[in-house]
């Protein structure tokens, strides 16, 4: 049975003291969540967030990782550094990184393989822009992103990857994909994983939807057969809203 996972992507929000408060609120409101809950925090918040979630059922994630083990990469953070800080998940290939930080399918694959090799679990983001959707390129683009990201990944390690389908036009815009649109692409993604590996691995893979998911629309999206959770930006910064979404996933 694949896991349902609700992950918060805090992006570049929350100072360490604010992170401590928000993580503590999430812990207090979710003592026994029926799905896996992850908070993906800025690097500088890792220690405070870790302290706040200690002994709880909340899991810790980061938002990026470098692909080298160590060395002259000023400003970067390696997978082993994250692991030693208690990080379990890392978001890779978020559209904001693809858009603003020159992330490519190739660097996504390099980061992903480095993260998996070190023992991290990966939340791999894929998704089309509005122009690509309008041009009828959604499925070919997602196929290309998935194939490139999984290149060289063993079947065993593939099970450590969660895929987040995030249409770029829905991220931070308040324009959520309809549950039918999201389900159609998530089902397609599962088919792609089956083509790369087998039906078993595909059926074990958690596929999230992300893009303006909120307390109001979460239940409908999460009820779809191939949507096994959510990657949530804005609404993950409010513990009440995030908790409603977590409860909707039960
Ligand atoms: C995200 O950052 O991954 C995201 C989905 O953001 P939002 O929920 O704010 O659209």
PDB file of C-alpha atoms and ligand atoms in Angstrom:
ATOM      1  CA  UNK A   1       0.000   0.000   0.000  1.00  0.00           C
ATOM      2  CA  UNK A   2       1.452   3.331  -1.006  1.00  0.00           C
ATOM      3  CA  UNK A   3       1.695   6.072   1.576  1.00  0.00           C
ATOM      4  CA  UNK A   4      -0.386   9.221   1.594  1.00  0.00           C
ATOM      5  CA  UNK A   5       1.989  12.114   2.211  1.00  0.00           C
ATOM      6  CA  UNK A   6       1.139  15.738   2.936  1.00  0.00           C
ATOM      7  CA  UNK A   7       4.241  17.903   2.669  1.00  0.00           C
ATOM      8  CA  UNK A   8       4.568  21.592   3.412  1.00  0.00           C
ATOM      9  CA  UNK A   9       6.991  23.610   1.321  1.00  0.00           C
ATOM     10  CA  UNK A  10       7.768  26.654   3.404  1.00  0.00           C
ATOM     11  CA  UNK A  11       9.875  28.171   0.577  1.00  0.00           C
ATOM     12  CA  UNK A  12      11.895  31.223   1.756  1.00  0.00           C
ATOM     13  CA  UNK A  13       9.628  31.951   4.705  1.00  0.00           C
ATOM     14  CA  UNK A  14      10.145  31.766   8.472  1.00  0.00           C
ATOM     15  CA  UNK A  15      13.201  32.793  10.459  1.00  0.00           C
ATOM     16  CA  UNK A  16      14.461  30.115  12.877  1.00  0.00           C
ATOM     17  CA  UNK A  17      12.394  31.494  15.782  1.00  0.00           C
ATOM     18  CA  UNK A  18       9.279  31.679  13.578  1.00  0.00           C
ATOM     19  CA  UNK A  19       9.986  28.155  12.318  1.00  0.00           C
ATOM     20  CA  UNK A  20      10.112  26.908  15.883  1.00  0.00           C
ATOM     21  CA  UNK A  21       6.674  28.388  16.599  1.00  0.00           C
ATOM     22  CA  UNK A  22       5.066  27.085  13.389  1.00  0.00           C
ATOM     23  CA  UNK A  23       6.540  23.589  13.721  1.00  0.00           C
ATOM     24  CA  UNK A  24       5.415  23.437  17.369  1.00  0.00           C
ATOM     25  CA  UNK A  25       1.881  24.431  16.366  1.00  0.00           C
ATOM     26  CA  UNK A  26       1.811  21.754  13.669  1.00  0.00           C
ATOM     27  CA  UNK A  27       2.977  19.166  16.205  1.00  0.00           C
ATOM     28  CA  UNK A  28       0.361  20.254  18.753  1.00  0.00           C
ATOM     29  CA  UNK A  29      -2.472  20.077  16.218  1.00  0.00           C
ATOM     30  CA  UNK A  30      -1.403  16.762  14.687  1.00  0.00           C
ATOM     31  CA  UNK A  31      -0.518  14.365  17.476  1.00  0.00           C
ATOM     32  CA  UNK A  32      -1.738  11.335  15.529  1.00  0.00           C
ATOM     33  CA  UNK A  33      -1.999  12.113  11.822  1.00  0.00           C
ATOM     34  CA  UNK A  34      -3.431   9.336   9.689  1.00  0.00           C
ATOM     35  CA  UNK A  35      -1.071  10.168   6.841  1.00  0.00           C
ATOM     36  CA  UNK A  36       2.625  10.984   6.713  1.00  0.00           C
ATOM     37  CA  UNK A  37       3.271  14.683   7.323  1.00  0.00           C
ATOM     38  CA  UNK A  38       6.480  16.400   6.224  1.00  0.00           C
ATOM     39  CA  UNK A  39       7.619  19.985   6.692  1.00  0.00           C
ATOM     40  CA  UNK A  40      10.226  21.141   4.168  1.00  0.00           C
ATOM     41  CA  UNK A  41      11.947  24.095   5.766  1.00  0.00           C
ATOM     42  CA  UNK A  42      14.725  26.531   4.775  1.00  0.00           C
ATOM     43  CA  UNK A  43      18.219  25.222   5.607  1.00  0.00           C
ATOM     44  CA  UNK A  44      18.710  27.686   8.462  1.00  0.00           C
ATOM     45  CA  UNK A  45      15.482  26.483  10.121  1.00  0.00           C
ATOM     46  CA  UNK A  46      16.447  22.817  10.195  1.00  0.00           C
ATOM     47  CA  UNK A  47      17.770  22.794  13.758  1.00  0.00           C
ATOM     48  CA  UNK A  48      14.830  24.649  15.288  1.00  0.00           C
ATOM     49  CA  UNK A  49      12.295  22.617  13.305  1.00  0.00           C
ATOM     50  CA  UNK A  50      14.024  19.394  14.311  1.00  0.00           C
ATOM     51  CA  UNK A  51      13.883  20.361  17.983  1.00  0.00           C
ATOM     52  CA  UNK A  52      10.209  21.266  17.708  1.00  0.00           C
ATOM     53  CA  UNK A  53       9.164  17.980  16.046  1.00  0.00           C
ATOM     54  CA  UNK A  54      11.300  15.725  18.270  1.00  0.00           C
ATOM     55  CA  UNK A  55       9.196  12.818  19.549  1.00  0.00           C
ATOM     56  CA  UNK A  56       6.271  13.695  17.241  1.00  0.00           C
ATOM     57  CA  UNK A  57       5.013  12.038  14.068  1.00  0.00           C
ATOM     58  CA  UNK A  58       6.028  14.985  11.875  1.00  0.00           C
ATOM     59  CA  UNK A  59       8.875  14.366   9.398  1.00  0.00           C
ATOM     60  CA  UNK A  60      11.555  16.825   8.320  1.00  0.00           C
ATOM     61  CA  UNK A  61      12.481  17.867   4.793  1.00  0.00           C
ATOM     62  CA  UNK A  62      14.703  20.369   2.992  1.00  0.00           C
ATOM     63  CA  UNK A  63      14.038  22.226  -0.245  1.00  0.00           C
ATOM     64  CA  UNK A  64      17.180  21.549  -2.279  1.00  0.00           C
ATOM     65  CA  UNK A  65      20.478  19.687  -2.175  1.00  0.00           C
ATOM     66  CA  UNK A  66      23.716  19.884  -4.121  1.00  0.00           C
ATOM     67  CA  UNK A  67      24.865  16.891  -6.143  1.00  0.00           C
ATOM     68  CA  UNK A  68      28.509  16.848  -5.087  1.00  0.00           C
ATOM     69  CA  UNK A  69      29.554  15.039  -1.918  1.00  0.00           C
ATOM     70  CA  UNK A  70      31.690  17.989  -0.785  1.00  0.00           C
ATOM     71  CA  UNK A  71      34.121  20.551  -2.107  1.00  0.00           C
ATOM     72  CA  UNK A  72      34.414  24.005  -3.597  1.00  0.00           C
ATOM     73  CA  UNK A  73      30.718  24.820  -4.090  1.00  0.00           C
ATOM     74  CA  UNK A  74      30.316  28.035  -2.125  1.00  0.00           C
ATOM     75  CA  UNK A  75      26.872  28.425  -0.638  1.00  0.00           C
ATOM     76  CA  UNK A  76      25.733  24.873  -1.323  1.00  0.00           C
ATOM     77  CA  UNK A  77      24.613  22.063   1.006  1.00  0.00           C
ATOM     78  CA  UNK A  78      25.317  18.352   0.492  1.00  0.00           C
ATOM     79  CA  UNK A  79      23.093  15.342   1.075  1.00  0.00           C
ATOM     80  CA  UNK A  80      25.279  14.037   3.907  1.00  0.00           C
ATOM     81  CA  UNK A  81      25.066  17.432   5.658  1.00  0.00           C
ATOM     82  CA  UNK A  82      21.269  17.272   5.505  1.00  0.00           C
ATOM     83  CA  UNK A  83      21.188  13.683   6.735  1.00  0.00           C
ATOM     84  CA  UNK A  84      23.387  14.472   9.707  1.00  0.00           C
ATOM     85  CA  UNK A  85      21.021  17.315  10.634  1.00  0.00           C
ATOM     86  CA  UNK A  86      18.115  14.858  10.793  1.00  0.00           C
ATOM     87  CA  UNK A  87      16.578  15.626   7.399  1.00  0.00           C
ATOM     88  CA  UNK A  88      14.664  12.740   5.834  1.00  0.00           C
ATOM     89  CA  UNK A  89      13.153  14.232   2.653  1.00  0.00           C
ATOM     90  CA  UNK A  90      14.379  16.738   0.095  1.00  0.00           C
ATOM     91  CA  UNK A  91      12.390  18.541  -2.584  1.00  0.00           C
ATOM     92  CA  UNK A  92      14.156  18.397  -5.940  1.00  0.00           C
ATOM     93  CA  UNK A  93      13.260  20.143  -9.203  1.00  0.00           C
ATOM     94  CA  UNK A  94      10.698  22.575  -7.836  1.00  0.00           C
ATOM     95  CA  UNK A  95       9.533  24.846 -10.666  1.00  0.00           C
ATOM     96  CA  UNK A  96      10.844  27.897  -8.814  1.00  0.00           C
ATOM     97  CA  UNK A  97      14.315  26.375  -8.922  1.00  0.00           C
ATOM     98  CA  UNK A  98      13.882  25.461 -12.588  1.00  0.00           C
ATOM     99  CA  UNK A  99      12.624  28.982 -13.341  1.00  0.00           C
ATOM    100  CA  UNK A 100      14.912  31.185 -11.225  1.00  0.00           C
ATOM    101  CA  UNK A 101      17.998  29.078 -10.543  1.00  0.00           C
ATOM    102  CA  UNK A 102      18.721  27.425 -13.884  1.00  0.00           C
ATOM    103  CA  UNK A 103      17.714  23.955 -12.711  1.00  0.00           C
ATOM    104  CA  UNK A 104      17.563  21.570 -15.680  1.00  0.00           C
ATOM    105  CA  UNK A 105      16.424  17.983 -16.121  1.00  0.00           C
ATOM    106  CA  UNK A 106      20.104  17.043 -16.004  1.00  0.00           C
ATOM    107  CA  UNK A 107      20.851  18.791 -12.700  1.00  0.00           C
ATOM    108  CA  UNK A 108      17.599  17.420 -11.269  1.00  0.00           C
ATOM    109  CA  UNK A 109      18.848  13.922 -12.050  1.00  0.00           C
ATOM    110  CA  UNK A 110      22.266  14.650 -10.529  1.00  0.00           C
ATOM    111  CA  UNK A 111      20.747  16.014  -7.315  1.00  0.00           C
ATOM    112  CA  UNK A 112      18.229  13.181  -7.142  1.00  0.00           C
ATOM    113  CA  UNK A 113      20.794  10.407  -7.551  1.00  0.00           C
ATOM    114  CA  UNK A 114      23.115  12.043  -4.990  1.00  0.00           C
ATOM    115  CA  UNK A 115      20.260  12.418  -2.499  1.00  0.00           C
ATOM    116  CA  UNK A 116      19.121   8.810  -2.923  1.00  0.00           C
ATOM    117  CA  UNK A 117      22.672   7.469  -2.695  1.00  0.00           C
ATOM    118  CA  UNK A 118      23.123   9.271   0.633  1.00  0.00           C
ATOM    119  CA  UNK A 119      19.886   7.805   1.997  1.00  0.00           C
ATOM    120  CA  UNK A 120      17.500  10.738   1.645  1.00  0.00           C
ATOM    121  CA  UNK A 121      13.985  10.381   0.271  1.00  0.00           C
ATOM    122  CA  UNK A 122      13.155  12.668  -2.614  1.00  0.00           C
ATOM    123  CA  UNK A 123      10.076  14.701  -3.493  1.00  0.00           C
ATOM    124  CA  UNK A 124      10.553  15.164  -7.230  1.00  0.00           C
ATOM    125  CA  UNK A 125       8.552  18.028  -8.754  1.00  0.00           C
ATOM    126  CA  UNK A 126       7.334  17.939 -12.333  1.00  0.00           C
ATOM    127  CA  UNK A 127       4.795  20.064 -14.141  1.00  0.00           C
ATOM    128  CA  UNK A 128       3.992  22.154 -17.177  1.00  0.00           C
ATOM    129  CA  UNK A 129       3.699  25.901 -17.676  1.00  0.00           C
ATOM    130  CA  UNK A 130       0.473  27.402 -18.918  1.00  0.00           C
ATOM    131  CA  UNK A 131       1.971  27.909 -22.395  1.00  0.00           C
ATOM    132  CA  UNK A 132       3.008  24.247 -22.521  1.00  0.00           C
ATOM    133  CA  UNK A 133      -0.501  23.143 -21.483  1.00  0.00           C
ATOM    134  CA  UNK A 134      -2.078  25.413 -24.086  1.00  0.00           C
ATOM    135  CA  UNK A 135       0.257  23.999 -26.736  1.00  0.00           C
ATOM    136  CA  UNK A 136      -0.820  20.437 -25.860  1.00  0.00           C
ATOM    137  CA  UNK A 137       2.640  19.577 -24.536  1.00  0.00           C
ATOM    138  CA  UNK A 138       1.738  18.572 -20.972  1.00  0.00           C
ATOM    139  CA  UNK A 139       2.132  14.815 -21.362  1.00  0.00           C
ATOM    140  CA  UNK A 140       5.248  14.865 -23.532  1.00  0.00           C
ATOM    141  CA  UNK A 141       6.897  17.306 -21.125  1.00  0.00           C
ATOM    142  CA  UNK A 142       6.041  15.277 -18.028  1.00  0.00           C
ATOM    143  CA  UNK A 143       7.276  12.115 -19.748  1.00  0.00           C
ATOM    144  CA  UNK A 144      10.585  13.862 -20.519  1.00  0.00           C
ATOM    145  CA  UNK A 145      10.950  15.232 -16.964  1.00  0.00           C
ATOM    146  CA  UNK A 146      10.230  11.838 -15.381  1.00  0.00           C
ATOM    147  CA  UNK A 147      12.533   9.879 -17.702  1.00  0.00           C
ATOM    148  CA  UNK A 148      15.380  12.335 -17.174  1.00  0.00           C
ATOM    149  CA  UNK A 149      14.949  12.468 -13.401  1.00  0.00           C
ATOM    150  CA  UNK A 150      14.880   8.676 -12.958  1.00  0.00           C
ATOM    151  CA  UNK A 151      17.854   7.983 -15.272  1.00  0.00           C
ATOM    152  CA  UNK A 152      20.195   5.533 -13.555  1.00  0.00           C
ATOM    153  CA  UNK A 153      17.934   4.970 -10.534  1.00  0.00           C
ATOM    154  CA  UNK A 154      17.595   1.330  -9.438  1.00  0.00           C
ATOM    155  CA  UNK A 155      14.165  -0.198  -8.823  1.00  0.00           C
ATOM    156  CA  UNK A 156      14.926  -0.361  -5.106  1.00  0.00           C
ATOM    157  CA  UNK A 157      15.869   3.325  -4.909  1.00  0.00           C
ATOM    158  CA  UNK A 158      12.900   4.317  -7.081  1.00  0.00           C
ATOM    159  CA  UNK A 159      10.729   3.475  -4.088  1.00  0.00           C
ATOM    160  CA  UNK A 160      12.374   6.357  -2.193  1.00  0.00           C
ATOM    161  CA  UNK A 161      10.986   8.865  -4.687  1.00  0.00           C
ATOM    162  CA  UNK A 162       7.696  10.702  -4.194  1.00  0.00           C
ATOM    163  CA  UNK A 163       6.513  12.564  -7.288  1.00  0.00           C
ATOM    164  CA  UNK A 164       4.746  15.904  -6.936  1.00  0.00           C
ATOM    165  CA  UNK A 165       2.733  16.929  -9.976  1.00  0.00           C
ATOM    166  CA  UNK A 166       2.788  20.719  -9.818  1.00  0.00           C
ATOM    167  CA  UNK A 167       1.364  22.584 -12.793  1.00  0.00           C
ATOM    168  CA  UNK A 168       3.429  25.774 -12.820  1.00  0.00           C
ATOM    169  CA  UNK A 169       0.355  27.880 -13.599  1.00  0.00           C
ATOM    170  CA  UNK A 170      -1.245  26.717 -10.352  1.00  0.00           C
ATOM    171  CA  UNK A 171       1.666  27.375  -7.981  1.00  0.00           C
ATOM    172  CA  UNK A 172       1.071  30.358  -5.739  1.00  0.00           C
ATOM    173  CA  UNK A 173      -1.573  31.709  -8.117  1.00  0.00           C
ATOM    174  CA  UNK A 174      -4.751  30.586  -6.369  1.00  0.00           C
ATOM    175  CA  UNK A 175      -5.662  28.833  -9.636  1.00  0.00           C
ATOM    176  CA  UNK A 176      -5.889  25.184  -8.619  1.00  0.00           C
ATOM    177  CA  UNK A 177      -6.072  22.480 -11.286  1.00  0.00           C
ATOM    178  CA  UNK A 178      -9.481  20.813 -11.311  1.00  0.00           C
ATOM    179  CA  UNK A 179      -9.499  17.429  -9.640  1.00  0.00           C
ATOM    180  CA  UNK A 180     -10.028  15.879 -13.097  1.00  0.00           C
ATOM    181  CA  UNK A 181      -7.031  17.708 -14.588  1.00  0.00           C
ATOM    182  CA  UNK A 182      -4.831  16.730 -11.638  1.00  0.00           C
ATOM    183  CA  UNK A 183      -6.021  13.115 -11.670  1.00  0.00           C
ATOM    184  CA  UNK A 184      -5.441  12.794 -15.407  1.00  0.00           C
ATOM    185  CA  UNK A 185      -1.795  13.819 -15.116  1.00  0.00           C
ATOM    186  CA  UNK A 186      -1.151  11.875 -11.890  1.00  0.00           C
ATOM    187  CA  UNK A 187      -2.530   8.720 -13.557  1.00  0.00           C
ATOM    188  CA  UNK A 188      -0.289   9.410 -16.549  1.00  0.00           C
ATOM    189  CA  UNK A 189       2.714   9.775 -14.227  1.00  0.00           C
ATOM    190  CA  UNK A 190       1.941   6.415 -12.615  1.00  0.00           C
ATOM    191  CA  UNK A 191       1.874   4.896 -16.091  1.00  0.00           C
ATOM    192  CA  UNK A 192       5.277   6.395 -16.841  1.00  0.00           C
ATOM    193  CA  UNK A 193       6.760   4.898 -13.660  1.00  0.00           C
ATOM    194  CA  UNK A 194       5.274   1.535 -14.656  1.00  0.00           C
ATOM    195  CA  UNK A 195       6.937   1.838 -18.073  1.00  0.00           C
ATOM    196  CA  UNK A 196      10.310   2.632 -16.468  1.00  0.00           C
ATOM    197  CA  UNK A 197      10.046  -0.120 -13.810  1.00  0.00           C
ATOM    198  CA  UNK A 198       6.910  -2.220 -13.350  1.00  0.00           C
ATOM    199  CA  UNK A 199       3.292  -2.011 -12.241  1.00  0.00           C
ATOM    200  CA  UNK A 200       4.219  -2.888  -8.696  1.00  0.00           C
ATOM    201  CA  UNK A 201       6.674  -0.021  -8.241  1.00  0.00           C
ATOM    202  CA  UNK A 202       4.211   2.310  -9.960  1.00  0.00           C
ATOM    203  CA  UNK A 203       1.445   1.315  -7.608  1.00  0.00           C
ATOM    204  CA  UNK A 204       3.737   1.771  -4.568  1.00  0.00           C
ATOM    205  CA  UNK A 205       4.813   5.268  -5.652  1.00  0.00           C
ATOM    206  CA  UNK A 206       3.222   8.195  -3.839  1.00  0.00           C
ATOM    207  CA  UNK A 207       2.104  10.855  -6.308  1.00  0.00           C
ATOM    208  CA  UNK A 208       1.158  14.219  -4.861  1.00  0.00           C
ATOM    209  CA  UNK A 209      -0.635  17.151  -6.377  1.00  0.00           C
ATOM    210  CA  UNK A 210       0.685  20.652  -5.696  1.00  0.00           C
ATOM    211  CA  UNK A 211      -0.558  24.038  -6.816  1.00  0.00           C
ATOM    212  CA  UNK A 212      -2.728  26.272  -4.632  1.00  0.00           C
ATOM    213  CA  UNK A 213      -4.022  23.324  -2.635  1.00  0.00           C
ATOM    214  CA  UNK A 214      -5.798  24.743   0.379  1.00  0.00           C
ATOM    215  CA  UNK A 215      -8.176  23.940   3.211  1.00  0.00           C
ATOM    216  CA  UNK A 216     -11.175  24.307   0.897  1.00  0.00           C
ATOM    217  CA  UNK A 217     -10.139  22.287  -2.150  1.00  0.00           C
ATOM    218  CA  UNK A 218      -7.913  19.608  -0.578  1.00  0.00           C
ATOM    219  CA  UNK A 219     -10.593  17.003   0.120  1.00  0.00           C
ATOM    220  CA  UNK A 220     -11.814  16.904  -3.475  1.00  0.00           C
ATOM    221  CA  UNK A 221      -8.298  16.633  -4.910  1.00  0.00           C
ATOM    222  CA  UNK A 222      -7.191  14.029  -2.373  1.00  0.00           C
ATOM    223  CA  UNK A 223     -10.236  11.865  -3.071  1.00  0.00           C
ATOM    224  CA  UNK A 224      -8.942  11.111  -6.578  1.00  0.00           C
ATOM    225  CA  UNK A 225      -7.585   7.624  -7.121  1.00  0.00           C
ATOM    226  CA  UNK A 226      -4.100   8.620  -8.252  1.00  0.00           C
ATOM    227  CA  UNK A 227      -3.562  11.612  -5.954  1.00  0.00           C
ATOM    228  CA  UNK A 228      -1.808  10.301  -2.862  1.00  0.00           C
ATOM    229  CA  UNK A 229      -1.156  13.532  -1.055  1.00  0.00           C
ATOM    230  CA  UNK A 230      -0.134  17.104  -1.602  1.00  0.00           C
ATOM    231  CA  UNK A 231       2.843  19.425  -1.735  1.00  0.00           C
ATOM    232  CA  UNK A 232       1.566  22.609  -0.193  1.00  0.00           C
ATOM    233  CA  UNK A 233       3.167  26.035  -0.293  1.00  0.00           C
ATOM    234  CA  UNK A 234       1.168  28.992   0.993  1.00  0.00           C
ATOM    235  CA  UNK A 235      -1.347  27.006   3.025  1.00  0.00           C
ATOM    236  CA  UNK A 236       1.425  25.124   4.849  1.00  0.00           C
ATOM    237  CA  UNK A 237       2.455  28.356   6.590  1.00  0.00           C
ATOM    238  CA  UNK A 238      -0.777  28.469   8.578  1.00  0.00           C
ATOM    239  CA  UNK A 239      -0.994  25.600  11.030  1.00  0.00           C
ATOM    240  CA  UNK A 240      -4.814  25.574  11.018  1.00  0.00           C
ATOM    241  CA  UNK A 241      -5.078  25.372   7.226  1.00  0.00           C
ATOM    242  CA  UNK A 242      -2.285  22.814   7.018  1.00  0.00           C
ATOM    243  CA  UNK A 243      -4.063  20.699   9.628  1.00  0.00           C
ATOM    244  CA  UNK A 244      -7.336  20.807   7.685  1.00  0.00           C
ATOM    245  CA  UNK A 245      -5.442  19.524   4.631  1.00  0.00           C
ATOM    246  CA  UNK A 246      -3.766  16.782   6.691  1.00  0.00           C
ATOM    247  CA  UNK A 247      -7.151  15.697   8.033  1.00  0.00           C
ATOM    248  CA  UNK A 248      -8.600  15.734   4.509  1.00  0.00           C
ATOM    249  CA  UNK A 249      -5.986  13.176   3.509  1.00  0.00           C
ATOM    250  CA  UNK A 250      -6.900  10.637   6.139  1.00  0.00           C
TER     251      UNK A 250
HETATM  252  C1  LIG B   1       4.640  24.714  -3.895  1.00  0.00           C
HETATM  253  O1  LIG B   1       5.409  25.595  -3.545  1.00  0.00           O
HETATM  254  O2  LIG B   1       5.083  23.597  -4.138  1.00  0.00           O
HETATM  255  C2  LIG B   1       3.225  25.030  -4.021  1.00  0.00           C
HETATM  256  C3  LIG B   1       2.417  24.124  -4.479  1.00  0.00           C
HETATM  257  O3  LIG B   1       2.840  26.310  -3.628  1.00  0.00           O
HETATM  258  P1  LIG B   1       1.325  26.822  -3.402  1.00  0.00           P
HETATM  259  O4  LIG B   1       0.621  25.766  -2.589  1.00  0.00           O
HETATM  260  O5  LIG B   1       1.483  28.097  -2.680  1.00  0.00           O
HETATM  261  O6  LIG B   1       0.705  26.953  -4.761  1.00  0.00           O
END
